[in-house]
mmCIF file with all atom_site columns, C-alpha atoms in Angstrom:
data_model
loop_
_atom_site.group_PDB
_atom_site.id
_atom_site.type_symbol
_atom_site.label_atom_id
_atom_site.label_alt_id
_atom_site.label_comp_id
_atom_site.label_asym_id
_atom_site.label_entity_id
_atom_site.label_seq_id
_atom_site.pdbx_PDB_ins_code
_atom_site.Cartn_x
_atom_site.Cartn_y
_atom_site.Cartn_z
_atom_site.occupancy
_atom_site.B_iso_or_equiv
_atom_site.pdbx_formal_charge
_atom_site.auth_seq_id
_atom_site.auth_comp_id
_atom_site.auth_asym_id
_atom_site.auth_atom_id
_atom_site.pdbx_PDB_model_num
ATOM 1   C CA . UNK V 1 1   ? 0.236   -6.768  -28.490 1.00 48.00 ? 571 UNK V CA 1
ATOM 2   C CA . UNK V 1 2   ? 1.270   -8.806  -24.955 1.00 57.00 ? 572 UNK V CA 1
ATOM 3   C CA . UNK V 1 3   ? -2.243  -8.985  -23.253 1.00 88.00 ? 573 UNK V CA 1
ATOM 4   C CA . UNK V 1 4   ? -0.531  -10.524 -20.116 1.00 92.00 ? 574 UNK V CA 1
ATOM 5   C CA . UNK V 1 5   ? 3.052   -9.845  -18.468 1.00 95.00 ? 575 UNK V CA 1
ATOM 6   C CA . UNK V 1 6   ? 4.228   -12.471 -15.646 1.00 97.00 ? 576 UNK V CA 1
ATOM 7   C CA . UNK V 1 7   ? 6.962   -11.372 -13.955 1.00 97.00 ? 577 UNK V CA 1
ATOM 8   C CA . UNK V 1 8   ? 9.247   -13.386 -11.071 1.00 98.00 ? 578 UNK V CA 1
ATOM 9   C CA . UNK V 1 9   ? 9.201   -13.123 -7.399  1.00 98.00 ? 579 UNK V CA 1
ATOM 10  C CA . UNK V 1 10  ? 12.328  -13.289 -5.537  1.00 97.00 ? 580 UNK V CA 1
ATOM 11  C CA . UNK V 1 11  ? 10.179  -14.310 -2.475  1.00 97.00 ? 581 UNK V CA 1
ATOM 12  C CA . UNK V 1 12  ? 8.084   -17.132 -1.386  1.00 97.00 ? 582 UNK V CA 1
ATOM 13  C CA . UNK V 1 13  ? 4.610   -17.277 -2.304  1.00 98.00 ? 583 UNK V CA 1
ATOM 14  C CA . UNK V 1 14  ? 3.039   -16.377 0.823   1.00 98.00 ? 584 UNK V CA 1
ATOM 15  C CA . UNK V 1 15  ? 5.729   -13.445 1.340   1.00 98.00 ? 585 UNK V CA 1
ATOM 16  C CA . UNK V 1 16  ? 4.519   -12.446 -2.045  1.00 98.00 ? 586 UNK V CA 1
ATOM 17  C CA . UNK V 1 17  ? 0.900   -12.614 -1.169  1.00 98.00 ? 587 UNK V CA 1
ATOM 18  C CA . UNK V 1 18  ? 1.054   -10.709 1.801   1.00 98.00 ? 588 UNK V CA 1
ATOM 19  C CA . UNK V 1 19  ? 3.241   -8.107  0.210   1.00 98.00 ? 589 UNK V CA 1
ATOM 20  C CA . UNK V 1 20  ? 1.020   -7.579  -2.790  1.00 99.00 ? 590 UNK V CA 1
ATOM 21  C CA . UNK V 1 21  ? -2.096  -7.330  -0.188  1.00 98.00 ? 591 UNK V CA 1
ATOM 22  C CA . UNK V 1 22  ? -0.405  -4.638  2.188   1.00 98.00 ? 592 UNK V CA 1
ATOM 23  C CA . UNK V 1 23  ? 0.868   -2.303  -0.585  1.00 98.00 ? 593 UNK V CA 1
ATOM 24  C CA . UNK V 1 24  ? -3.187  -2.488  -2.263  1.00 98.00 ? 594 UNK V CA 1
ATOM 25  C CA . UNK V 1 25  ? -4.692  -1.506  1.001   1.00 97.00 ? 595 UNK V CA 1
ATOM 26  C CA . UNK V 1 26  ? -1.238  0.828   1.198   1.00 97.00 ? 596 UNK V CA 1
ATOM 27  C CA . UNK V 1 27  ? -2.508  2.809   -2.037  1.00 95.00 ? 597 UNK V CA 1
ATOM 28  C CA . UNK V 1 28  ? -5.856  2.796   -0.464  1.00 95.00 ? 598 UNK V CA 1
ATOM 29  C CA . UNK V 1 29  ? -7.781  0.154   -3.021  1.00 97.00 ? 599 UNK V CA 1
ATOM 30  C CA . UNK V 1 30  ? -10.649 -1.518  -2.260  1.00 97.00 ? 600 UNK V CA 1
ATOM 31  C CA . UNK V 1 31  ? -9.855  -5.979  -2.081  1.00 98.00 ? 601 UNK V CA 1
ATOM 32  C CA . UNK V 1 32  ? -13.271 -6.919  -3.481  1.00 98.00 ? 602 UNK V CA 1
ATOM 33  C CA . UNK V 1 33  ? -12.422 -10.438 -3.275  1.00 98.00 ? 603 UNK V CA 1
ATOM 34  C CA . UNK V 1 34  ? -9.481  -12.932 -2.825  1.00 98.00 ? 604 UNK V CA 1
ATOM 35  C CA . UNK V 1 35  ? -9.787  -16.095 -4.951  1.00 99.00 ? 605 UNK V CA 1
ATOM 36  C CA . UNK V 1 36  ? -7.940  -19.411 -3.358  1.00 99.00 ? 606 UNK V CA 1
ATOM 37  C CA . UNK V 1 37  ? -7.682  -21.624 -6.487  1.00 99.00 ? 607 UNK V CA 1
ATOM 38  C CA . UNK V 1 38  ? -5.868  -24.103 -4.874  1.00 98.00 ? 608 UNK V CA 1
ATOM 39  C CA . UNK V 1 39  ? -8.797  -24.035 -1.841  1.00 98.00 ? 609 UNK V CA 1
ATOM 40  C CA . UNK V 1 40  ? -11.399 -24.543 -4.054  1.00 98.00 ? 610 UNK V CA 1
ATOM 41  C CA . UNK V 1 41  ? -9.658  -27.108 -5.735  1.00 98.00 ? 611 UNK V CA 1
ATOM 42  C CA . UNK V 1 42  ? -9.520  -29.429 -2.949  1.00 98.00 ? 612 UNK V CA 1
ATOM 43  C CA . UNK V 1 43  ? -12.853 -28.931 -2.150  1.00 98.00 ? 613 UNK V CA 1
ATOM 44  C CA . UNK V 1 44  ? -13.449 -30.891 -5.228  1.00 98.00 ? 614 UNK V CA 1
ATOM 45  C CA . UNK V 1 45  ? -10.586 -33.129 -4.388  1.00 98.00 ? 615 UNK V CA 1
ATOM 46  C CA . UNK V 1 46  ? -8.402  -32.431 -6.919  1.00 98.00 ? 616 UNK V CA 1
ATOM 47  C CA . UNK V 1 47  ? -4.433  -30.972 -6.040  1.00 98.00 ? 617 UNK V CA 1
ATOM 48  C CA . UNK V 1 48  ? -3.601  -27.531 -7.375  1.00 98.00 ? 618 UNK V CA 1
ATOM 49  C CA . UNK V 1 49  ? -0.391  -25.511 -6.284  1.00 98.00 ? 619 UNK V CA 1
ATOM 50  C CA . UNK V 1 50  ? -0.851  -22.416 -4.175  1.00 99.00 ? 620 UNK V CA 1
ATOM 51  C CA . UNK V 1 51  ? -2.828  -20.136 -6.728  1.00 99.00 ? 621 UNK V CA 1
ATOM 52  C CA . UNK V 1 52  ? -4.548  -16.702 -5.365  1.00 99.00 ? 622 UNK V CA 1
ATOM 53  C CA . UNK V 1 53  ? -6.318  -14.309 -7.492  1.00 99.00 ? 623 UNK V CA 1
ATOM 54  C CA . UNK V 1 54  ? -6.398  -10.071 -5.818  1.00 99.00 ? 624 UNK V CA 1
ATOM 55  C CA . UNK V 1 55  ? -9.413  -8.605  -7.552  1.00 98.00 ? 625 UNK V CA 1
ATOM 56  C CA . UNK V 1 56  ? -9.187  -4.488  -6.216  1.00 98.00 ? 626 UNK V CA 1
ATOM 57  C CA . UNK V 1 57  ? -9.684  -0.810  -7.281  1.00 96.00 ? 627 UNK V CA 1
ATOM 58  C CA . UNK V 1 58  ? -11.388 2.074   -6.597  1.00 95.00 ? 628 UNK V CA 1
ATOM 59  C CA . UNK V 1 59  ? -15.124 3.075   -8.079  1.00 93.00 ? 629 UNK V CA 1
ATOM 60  C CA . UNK V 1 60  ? -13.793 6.425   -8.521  1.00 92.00 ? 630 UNK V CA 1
ATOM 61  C CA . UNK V 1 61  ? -11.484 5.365   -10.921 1.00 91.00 ? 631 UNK V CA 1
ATOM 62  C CA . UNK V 1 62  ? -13.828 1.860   -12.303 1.00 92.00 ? 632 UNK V CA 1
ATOM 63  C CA . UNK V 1 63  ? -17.128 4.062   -12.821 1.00 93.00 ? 633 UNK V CA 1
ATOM 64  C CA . UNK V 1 64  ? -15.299 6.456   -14.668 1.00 92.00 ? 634 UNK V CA 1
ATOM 65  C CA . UNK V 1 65  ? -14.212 4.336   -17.249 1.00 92.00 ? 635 UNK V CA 1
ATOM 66  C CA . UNK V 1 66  ? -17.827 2.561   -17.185 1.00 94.00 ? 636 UNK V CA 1
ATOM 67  C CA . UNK V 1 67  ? -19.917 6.039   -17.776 1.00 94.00 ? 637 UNK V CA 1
ATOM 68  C CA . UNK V 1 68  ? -17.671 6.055   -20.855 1.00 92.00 ? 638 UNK V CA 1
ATOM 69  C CA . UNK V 1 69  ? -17.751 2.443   -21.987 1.00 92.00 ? 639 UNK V CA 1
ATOM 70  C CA . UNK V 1 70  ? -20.094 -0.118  -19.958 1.00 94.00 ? 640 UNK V CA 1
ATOM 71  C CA . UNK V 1 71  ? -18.794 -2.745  -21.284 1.00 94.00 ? 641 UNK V CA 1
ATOM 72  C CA . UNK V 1 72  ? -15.160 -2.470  -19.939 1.00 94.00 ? 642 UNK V CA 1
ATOM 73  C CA . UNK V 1 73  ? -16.932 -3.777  -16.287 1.00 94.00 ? 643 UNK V CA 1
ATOM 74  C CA . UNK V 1 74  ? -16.178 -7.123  -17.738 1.00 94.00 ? 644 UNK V CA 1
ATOM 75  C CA . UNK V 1 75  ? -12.337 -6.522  -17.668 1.00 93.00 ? 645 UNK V CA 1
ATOM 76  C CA . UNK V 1 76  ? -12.818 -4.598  -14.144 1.00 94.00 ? 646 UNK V CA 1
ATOM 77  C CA . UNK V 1 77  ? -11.726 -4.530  -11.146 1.00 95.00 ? 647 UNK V CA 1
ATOM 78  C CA . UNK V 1 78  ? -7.788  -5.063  -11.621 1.00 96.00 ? 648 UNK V CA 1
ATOM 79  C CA . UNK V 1 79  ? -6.796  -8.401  -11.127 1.00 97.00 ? 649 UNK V CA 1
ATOM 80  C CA . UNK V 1 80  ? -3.340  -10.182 -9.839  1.00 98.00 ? 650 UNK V CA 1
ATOM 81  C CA . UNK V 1 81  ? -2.885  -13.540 -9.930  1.00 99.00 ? 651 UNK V CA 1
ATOM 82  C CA . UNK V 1 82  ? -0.234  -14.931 -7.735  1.00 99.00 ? 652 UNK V CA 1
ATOM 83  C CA . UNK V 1 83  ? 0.905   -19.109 -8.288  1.00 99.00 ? 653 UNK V CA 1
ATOM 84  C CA . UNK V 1 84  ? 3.363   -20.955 -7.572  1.00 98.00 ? 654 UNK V CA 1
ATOM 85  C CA . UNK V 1 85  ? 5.082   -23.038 -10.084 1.00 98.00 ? 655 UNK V CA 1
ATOM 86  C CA . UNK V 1 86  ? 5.989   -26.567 -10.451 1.00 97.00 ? 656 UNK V CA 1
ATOM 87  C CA . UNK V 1 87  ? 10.045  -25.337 -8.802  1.00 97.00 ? 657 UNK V CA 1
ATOM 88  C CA . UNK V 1 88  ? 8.553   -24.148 -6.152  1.00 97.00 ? 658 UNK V CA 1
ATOM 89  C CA . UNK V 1 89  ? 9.552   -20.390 -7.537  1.00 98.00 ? 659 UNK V CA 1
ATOM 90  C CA . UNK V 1 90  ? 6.385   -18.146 -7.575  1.00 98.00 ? 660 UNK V CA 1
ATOM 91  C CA . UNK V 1 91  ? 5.255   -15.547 -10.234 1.00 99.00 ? 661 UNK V CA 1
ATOM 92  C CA . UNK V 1 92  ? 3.323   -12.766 -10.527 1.00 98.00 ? 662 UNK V CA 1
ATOM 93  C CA . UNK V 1 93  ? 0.856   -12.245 -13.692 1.00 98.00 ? 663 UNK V CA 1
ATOM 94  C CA . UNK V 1 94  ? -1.554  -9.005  -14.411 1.00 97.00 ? 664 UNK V CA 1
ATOM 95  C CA . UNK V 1 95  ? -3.095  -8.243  -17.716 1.00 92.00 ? 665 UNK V CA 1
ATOM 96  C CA . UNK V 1 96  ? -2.420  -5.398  -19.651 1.00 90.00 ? 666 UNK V CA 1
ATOM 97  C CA . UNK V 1 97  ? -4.725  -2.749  -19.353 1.00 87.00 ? 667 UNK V CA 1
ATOM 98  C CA . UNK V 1 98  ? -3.818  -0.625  -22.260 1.00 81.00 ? 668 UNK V CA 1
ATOM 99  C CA . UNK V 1 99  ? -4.960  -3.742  -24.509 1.00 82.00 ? 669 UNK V CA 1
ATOM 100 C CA . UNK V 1 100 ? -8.604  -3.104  -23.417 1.00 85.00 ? 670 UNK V CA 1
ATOM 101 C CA . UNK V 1 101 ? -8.474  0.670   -25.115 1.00 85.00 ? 671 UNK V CA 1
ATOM 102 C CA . UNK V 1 102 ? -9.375  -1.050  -29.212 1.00 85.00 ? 672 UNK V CA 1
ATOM 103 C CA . UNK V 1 103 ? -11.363 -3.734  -27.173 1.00 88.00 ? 673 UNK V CA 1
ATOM 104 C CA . UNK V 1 104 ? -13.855 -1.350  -25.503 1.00 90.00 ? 674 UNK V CA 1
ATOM 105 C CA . UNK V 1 105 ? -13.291 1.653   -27.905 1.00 90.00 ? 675 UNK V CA 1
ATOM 106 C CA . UNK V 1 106 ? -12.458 4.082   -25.531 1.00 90.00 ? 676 UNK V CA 1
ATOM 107 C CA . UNK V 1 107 ? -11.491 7.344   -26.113 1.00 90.00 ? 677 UNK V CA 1
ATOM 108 C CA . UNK V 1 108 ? -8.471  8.924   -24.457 1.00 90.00 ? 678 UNK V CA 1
ATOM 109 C CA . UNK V 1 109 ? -9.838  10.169  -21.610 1.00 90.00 ? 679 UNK V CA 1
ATOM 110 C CA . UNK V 1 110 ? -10.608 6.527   -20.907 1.00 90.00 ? 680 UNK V CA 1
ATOM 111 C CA . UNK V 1 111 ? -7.356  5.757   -22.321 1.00 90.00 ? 681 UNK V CA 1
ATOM 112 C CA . UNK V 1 112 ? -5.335  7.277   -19.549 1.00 92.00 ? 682 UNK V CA 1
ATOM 113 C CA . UNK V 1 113 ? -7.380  6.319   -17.134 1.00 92.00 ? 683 UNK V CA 1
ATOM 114 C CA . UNK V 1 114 ? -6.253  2.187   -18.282 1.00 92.00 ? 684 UNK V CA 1
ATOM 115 C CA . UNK V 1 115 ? -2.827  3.086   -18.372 1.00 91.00 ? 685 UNK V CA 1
ATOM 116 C CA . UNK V 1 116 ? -3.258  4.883   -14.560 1.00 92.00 ? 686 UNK V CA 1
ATOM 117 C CA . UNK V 1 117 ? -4.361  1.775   -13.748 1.00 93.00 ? 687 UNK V CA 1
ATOM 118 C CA . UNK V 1 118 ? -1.821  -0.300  -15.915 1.00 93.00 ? 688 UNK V CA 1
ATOM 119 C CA . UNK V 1 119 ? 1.251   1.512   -13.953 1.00 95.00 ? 689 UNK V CA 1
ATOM 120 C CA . UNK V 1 120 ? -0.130  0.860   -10.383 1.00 95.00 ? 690 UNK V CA 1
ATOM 121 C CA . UNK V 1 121 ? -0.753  -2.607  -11.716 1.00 97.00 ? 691 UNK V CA 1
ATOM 122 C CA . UNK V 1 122 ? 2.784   -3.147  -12.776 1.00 96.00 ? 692 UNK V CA 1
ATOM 123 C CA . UNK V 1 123 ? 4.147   -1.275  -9.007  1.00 97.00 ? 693 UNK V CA 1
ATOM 124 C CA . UNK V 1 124 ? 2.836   -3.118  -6.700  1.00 98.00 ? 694 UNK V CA 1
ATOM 125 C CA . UNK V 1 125 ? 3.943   -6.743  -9.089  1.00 98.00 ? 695 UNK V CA 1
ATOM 126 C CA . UNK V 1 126 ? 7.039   -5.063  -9.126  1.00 97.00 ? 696 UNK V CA 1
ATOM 127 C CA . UNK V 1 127 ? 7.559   -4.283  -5.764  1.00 97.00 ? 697 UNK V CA 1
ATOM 128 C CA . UNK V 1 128 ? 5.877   -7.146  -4.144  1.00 97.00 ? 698 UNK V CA 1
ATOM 129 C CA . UNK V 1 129 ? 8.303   -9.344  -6.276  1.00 96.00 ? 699 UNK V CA 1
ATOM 130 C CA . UNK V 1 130 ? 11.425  -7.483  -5.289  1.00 90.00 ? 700 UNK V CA 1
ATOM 131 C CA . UNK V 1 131 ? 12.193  -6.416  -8.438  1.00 78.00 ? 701 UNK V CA 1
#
């Protein structure tokens, strides 16, 4: 099973960024952190192109899932990474949350809640990219 779709953005990567940030705090998600790759790269000196990682949810949905399975914290909060590649074109990439169900042995209640969180995952890629 795909553990990780990337999908294309018809936009530039800081149109992209922005738009994926405005349509989490749209669907009322909690950003509990930004990660500049490419920041913290040249801190260290070293060039890397523009790379951003969204970690956000909502507890309400998270704790859930943990009461049923701790160990699924490790694959929580959702993630989306947005980078630019070496053509300048910039893509979108979010793991697959349904992939966690064998990983974690959750049950289905669990199970639905990954794939809640799977298809507002895949909306905002999709919409941020303009596809």
């Amino acid at each position: 099973m795909e553990q990780l779709i990337t999908i294309a953005s018809y936009a530039s990567f800081k149109t992209t960024l922005e738009k994926v940030i405005s349509l989490i705090k749209k669907k009322k998600f909690t950003i509990f952190a930004q990660i500049d790759h490419a920041a913290e790269a040249a801190k260290e000196g070293l060039s890397l192109r523009p790379t951003m990682l969204i970690l956000f949810g909502n507890p309400q949905i998270g704790t859930v899932l943990m009461q049923e399975q701790q160990s699924v914290g490790i694959d929580l909060p959702a993630k989306i990474l947005i980078w630019e590649a070496a053509t300048g074109k910039t893509w979108l990439s979010y793991n697959l949350m349904g992939s966690l169900k064998a990983k974690h042995q959750v049950g289905e209640e669990g199970n639905g809640i990954l794939r809640k969180i799977e298809k507002i995952v895949s909306g905002i890629c999709k919409e941020a990219s303009g596809t």
